[in-house]
Amino acid sequence: MRTVYRVLAYAIALEVLVQGAMMTFAVFGLRHWIDEGGVLDEAIVQHHAEGFGEVVGFQLHATNEQMIVPAIAVLLLISAFFAKVSKAVGWAVIVLLSVVVQVLLGLFAIDAPALGILHGINGILLFAFALFAARSAHVSGARSLPASRGTADVGRSGVIRSTS
């Protein structure tokens, strides 16, 4: 279950990168669309106007943020209870709370665009928290070995020594 936990944590970090890529794709496409004389309104967003295919980046970003990332975060929390990783539940809760904040900031930023700044900052924090969660599973795995003939001790250098 440690591997499931680690993979889910890395998946959230990867999703944050995908989110950034989708928004960048959409915004640069929008800039090009406007430079070519295009005008953006809700009809263009809903019906994928010819010449502005990058609008799909906005829709993928929203779908990913509101459904896929939260689902992965909930699965991460569930797996944390069974992963036998030190502080796994704590990291999973931090990740899940960051996802909730991220979704709310994204929704409220539509009416208060300045919140987009916090949305970006929280996205970076979410990426870091997910990496910390994943890394904790690596560290816990290296330090918890079954001791069949005595005990094992992990030294400062990370080398495992038998004490029997």
mmCIF file of C-alpha atoms in Angstrom:
data_model
loop_
_atom_site.group_PDB
_atom_site.id
_atom_site.type_symbol
_atom_site.label_atom_id
_atom_site.label_comp_id
_atom_site.label_asym_id
_atom_site.label_seq_id
_atom_site.Cartn_x
_atom_site.Cartn_y
_atom_site.Cartn_z
ATOM 1 C CA MET A 1 0.000 0.000 0.000
ATOM 2 C CA ARG A 2 3.030 2.239 0.440
ATOM 3 C CA THR A 3 3.540 2.117 -3.329
ATOM 4 C CA VAL A 4 -0.085 3.101 -3.979
ATOM 5 C CA TYR A 5 0.299 6.035 -1.612
ATOM 6 C CA ARG A 6 3.550 7.121 -3.265
ATOM 7 C CA VAL A 7 2.128 6.801 -6.802
ATOM 8 C CA LEU A 8 -0.988 8.801 -5.885
ATOM 9 C CA ALA A 9 1.131 11.550 -4.310
ATOM 10 C CA TYR A 10 3.321 11.726 -7.425
ATOM 11 C CA ALA A 11 0.153 11.722 -9.563
ATOM 12 C CA ILE A 12 -1.062 14.853 -7.794
ATOM 13 C CA ALA A 13 2.292 16.553 -8.382
ATOM 14 C CA LEU A 14 2.074 15.556 -12.051
ATOM 15 C CA GLU A 15 -1.494 16.866 -12.237
ATOM 16 C CA VAL A 16 -0.297 20.259 -10.973
ATOM 17 C CA LEU A 17 2.203 20.337 -13.846
ATOM 18 C CA VAL A 18 -0.552 19.367 -16.295
ATOM 19 C CA GLN A 19 -2.732 22.141 -14.875
ATOM 20 C CA GLY A 20 -0.014 24.721 -15.458
ATOM 21 C CA ALA A 21 0.605 23.405 -18.964
ATOM 22 C CA MET A 22 -3.098 23.551 -19.861
ATOM 23 C CA MET A 23 -3.441 27.141 -18.665
ATOM 24 C CA THR A 24 -0.278 28.211 -20.458
ATOM 25 C CA PHE A 25 -1.475 26.527 -23.649
ATOM 26 C CA ALA A 26 -4.849 28.300 -23.400
ATOM 27 C CA VAL A 27 -3.444 31.729 -22.513
ATOM 28 C CA PHE A 28 -0.823 31.737 -25.277
ATOM 29 C CA GLY A 29 -3.499 30.532 -27.691
ATOM 30 C CA LEU A 30 -5.778 33.327 -26.511
ATOM 31 C CA ARG A 31 -3.022 35.886 -27.026
ATOM 32 C CA HIS A 32 -2.468 34.627 -30.575
ATOM 33 C CA TRP A 33 -6.235 34.594 -31.223
ATOM 34 C CA ILE A 34 -6.543 38.239 -30.107
ATOM 35 C CA ASP A 35 -3.462 39.300 -32.115
ATOM 36 C CA GLU A 36 -5.155 37.827 -35.196
ATOM 37 C CA GLY A 37 -8.313 39.907 -34.560
ATOM 38 C CA GLY A 38 -10.318 37.353 -32.575
ATOM 39 C CA VAL A 39 -12.647 38.363 -29.784
ATOM 40 C CA LEU A 40 -13.263 36.130 -26.793
ATOM 41 C CA ASP A 41 -16.710 35.668 -25.324
ATOM 42 C CA GLU A 42 -18.643 32.794 -23.749
ATOM 43 C CA ALA A 43 -19.866 31.557 -27.143
ATOM 44 C CA ILE A 44 -16.262 31.094 -28.305
ATOM 45 C CA VAL A 45 -15.402 29.189 -25.117
ATOM 46 C CA GLN A 46 -18.458 26.933 -25.379
ATOM 47 C CA HIS A 47 -18.293 26.209 -29.115
ATOM 48 C CA HIS A 48 -14.544 26.056 -29.856
ATOM 49 C CA ALA A 49 -14.291 28.745 -32.506
ATOM 50 C CA GLU A 50 -12.234 27.872 -35.540
ATOM 51 C CA GLY A 51 -8.755 29.285 -35.093
ATOM 52 C CA PHE A 52 -8.816 29.138 -31.288
ATOM 53 C CA GLY A 53 -8.496 25.439 -30.567
ATOM 54 C CA GLU A 54 -6.405 26.226 -27.509
ATOM 55 C CA VAL A 55 -9.632 27.156 -25.718
ATOM 56 C CA VAL A 56 -9.770 23.466 -24.796
ATOM 57 C CA GLY A 57 -6.961 24.224 -22.317
ATOM 58 C CA PHE A 58 -9.374 26.272 -20.203
ATOM 59 C CA GLN A 59 -11.922 23.463 -20.178
ATOM 60 C CA LEU A 60 -9.380 20.739 -19.413
ATOM 61 C CA HIS A 61 -7.978 22.856 -16.597
ATOM 62 C CA ALA A 62 -11.424 23.293 -15.044
ATOM 63 C CA THR A 63 -12.415 19.629 -15.394
ATOM 64 C CA ASN A 64 -9.082 18.416 -14.080
ATOM 65 C CA GLU A 65 -9.179 20.815 -11.126
ATOM 66 C CA GLN A 66 -12.758 20.173 -10.096
ATOM 67 C CA MET A 67 -12.966 16.403 -10.576
ATOM 68 C CA ILE A 68 -9.748 14.509 -11.248
ATOM 69 C CA VAL A 69 -7.351 16.142 -8.765
ATOM 70 C CA PRO A 70 -9.857 16.023 -5.866
ATOM 71 C CA ALA A 71 -10.562 12.350 -6.593
ATOM 72 C CA ILE A 72 -6.857 11.522 -6.501
ATOM 73 C CA ALA A 73 -6.461 13.514 -3.262
ATOM 74 C CA VAL A 74 -9.295 11.556 -1.610
ATOM 75 C CA LEU A 75 -7.730 8.267 -2.763
ATOM 76 C CA LEU A 76 -4.395 9.469 -1.349
ATOM 77 C CA LEU A 77 -6.018 10.083 2.035
ATOM 78 C CA ILE A 78 -7.681 6.654 2.027
ATOM 79 C CA SER A 79 -4.435 4.926 1.070
ATOM 80 C CA ALA A 80 -2.576 6.864 3.786
ATOM 81 C CA PHE A 81 -4.460 4.943 6.477
ATOM 82 C CA PHE A 82 -3.073 1.646 5.141
ATOM 83 C CA ALA A 83 0.342 2.689 3.824
ATOM 84 C CA LYS A 84 2.304 2.298 7.069
ATOM 85 C CA VAL A 85 4.244 5.452 6.249
ATOM 86 C CA SER A 86 5.252 7.867 8.970
ATOM 87 C CA LYS A 87 3.035 10.976 8.848
ATOM 88 C CA ALA A 88 1.231 9.711 5.737
ATOM 89 C CA VAL A 89 -2.196 10.717 7.012
ATOM 90 C CA GLY A 90 -0.915 14.165 7.952
ATOM 91 C CA TRP A 91 0.587 14.763 4.517
ATOM 92 C CA ALA A 92 -2.526 13.418 2.811
ATOM 93 C CA VAL A 93 -4.724 15.788 4.847
ATOM 94 C CA ILE A 94 -2.473 18.725 3.933
ATOM 95 C CA VAL A 95 -2.652 17.750 0.263
ATOM 96 C CA LEU A 96 -6.433 17.339 0.378
ATOM 97 C CA LEU A 97 -6.919 20.687 2.133
ATOM 98 C CA SER A 98 -4.654 22.347 -0.432
ATOM 99 C CA VAL A 99 -6.751 20.832 -3.210
ATOM 100 C CA VAL A 100 -9.958 22.126 -1.611
ATOM 101 C CA VAL A 101 -8.436 25.605 -1.281
ATOM 102 C CA GLN A 102 -7.216 25.390 -4.888
ATOM 103 C CA VAL A 103 -10.666 24.521 -6.220
ATOM 104 C CA LEU A 104 -12.323 27.270 -4.189
ATOM 105 C CA LEU A 105 -9.767 29.861 -5.279
ATOM 106 C CA GLY A 106 -10.302 28.834 -8.891
ATOM 107 C CA LEU A 107 -14.067 29.167 -8.581
ATOM 108 C CA PHE A 108 -14.004 32.489 -6.719
ATOM 109 C CA ALA A 109 -11.317 33.955 -8.996
ATOM 110 C CA ILE A 110 -13.888 34.107 -11.779
ATOM 111 C CA ASP A 111 -15.599 36.979 -9.915
ATOM 112 C CA ALA A 112 -12.469 38.245 -8.128
ATOM 113 C CA PRO A 113 -9.569 37.822 -10.587
ATOM 114 C CA ALA A 114 -6.967 38.933 -8.017
ATOM 115 C CA LEU A 115 -7.550 35.593 -6.295
ATOM 116 C CA GLY A 116 -5.840 34.065 -9.328
ATOM 117 C CA ILE A 117 -2.552 35.129 -7.743
ATOM 118 C CA LEU A 118 -3.301 33.011 -4.676
ATOM 119 C CA HIS A 119 -4.508 30.208 -6.958
ATOM 120 C CA GLY A 120 -1.084 30.137 -8.607
ATOM 121 C CA ILE A 121 0.806 30.295 -5.319
ATOM 122 C CA ASN A 122 -1.343 27.561 -3.782
ATOM 123 C CA GLY A 123 -0.742 25.418 -6.863
ATOM 124 C CA ILE A 124 3.000 25.623 -6.259
ATOM 125 C CA LEU A 125 2.481 24.748 -2.591
ATOM 126 C CA LEU A 126 0.259 21.827 -3.562
ATOM 127 C CA PHE A 127 2.992 20.560 -5.874
ATOM 128 C CA ALA A 128 5.518 20.749 -3.019
ATOM 129 C CA PHE A 129 3.171 19.082 -0.511
ATOM 130 C CA ALA A 130 2.494 16.229 -2.933
ATOM 131 C CA LEU A 131 6.224 15.717 -3.451
ATOM 132 C CA PHE A 132 6.826 15.760 0.318
ATOM 133 C CA ALA A 133 4.088 13.150 0.741
ATOM 134 C CA ALA A 134 5.569 10.944 -1.977
ATOM 135 C CA ARG A 135 9.081 11.371 -0.616
ATOM 136 C CA SER A 136 7.969 10.409 2.883
ATOM 137 C CA ALA A 137 6.949 7.023 1.484
ATOM 138 C CA HIS A 138 10.445 6.543 0.044
ATOM 139 C CA VAL A 139 12.129 7.485 3.326
ATOM 140 C CA SER A 140 9.792 5.343 5.421
ATOM 141 C CA GLY A 141 10.387 2.394 3.135
ATOM 142 C CA ALA A 142 14.161 2.667 3.486
ATOM 143 C CA ARG A 143 14.046 2.892 7.249
ATOM 144 C CA SER A 144 11.568 0.160 8.105
ATOM 145 C CA LEU A 145 13.061 -3.274 7.537
ATOM 146 C CA PRO A 146 11.853 -6.443 9.215
ATOM 147 C CA ALA A 147 14.355 -7.682 11.753
ATOM 148 C CA SER A 148 14.420 -11.458 11.654
ATOM 149 C CA ARG A 149 17.738 -11.964 13.483
ATOM 150 C CA GLY A 150 18.170 -9.044 15.759
ATOM 151 C CA THR A 151 17.448 -5.435 15.071
ATOM 152 C CA ALA A 152 18.423 -3.057 12.324
ATOM 153 C CA ASP A 153 19.692 0.455 12.848
ATOM 154 C CA VAL A 154 19.860 3.217 10.271
ATOM 155 C CA GLY A 155 22.953 5.327 10.739
ATOM 156 C CA ARG A 156 23.313 9.021 9.952
ATOM 157 C CA SER A 157 24.561 8.213 6.468
ATOM 158 C CA GLY A 158 21.449 6.147 5.742
ATOM 159 C CA VAL A 159 23.363 2.864 5.824
ATOM 160 C CA ILE A 160 21.477 0.057 7.562
ATOM 161 C CA ARG A 161 23.538 -1.829 10.140
ATOM 162 C CA SER A 162 22.594 -4.962 11.999
ATOM 163 C CA THR A 163 22.955 -4.696 15.764
ATOM 164 C CA SER A 164 22.773 -8.404 16.584
#
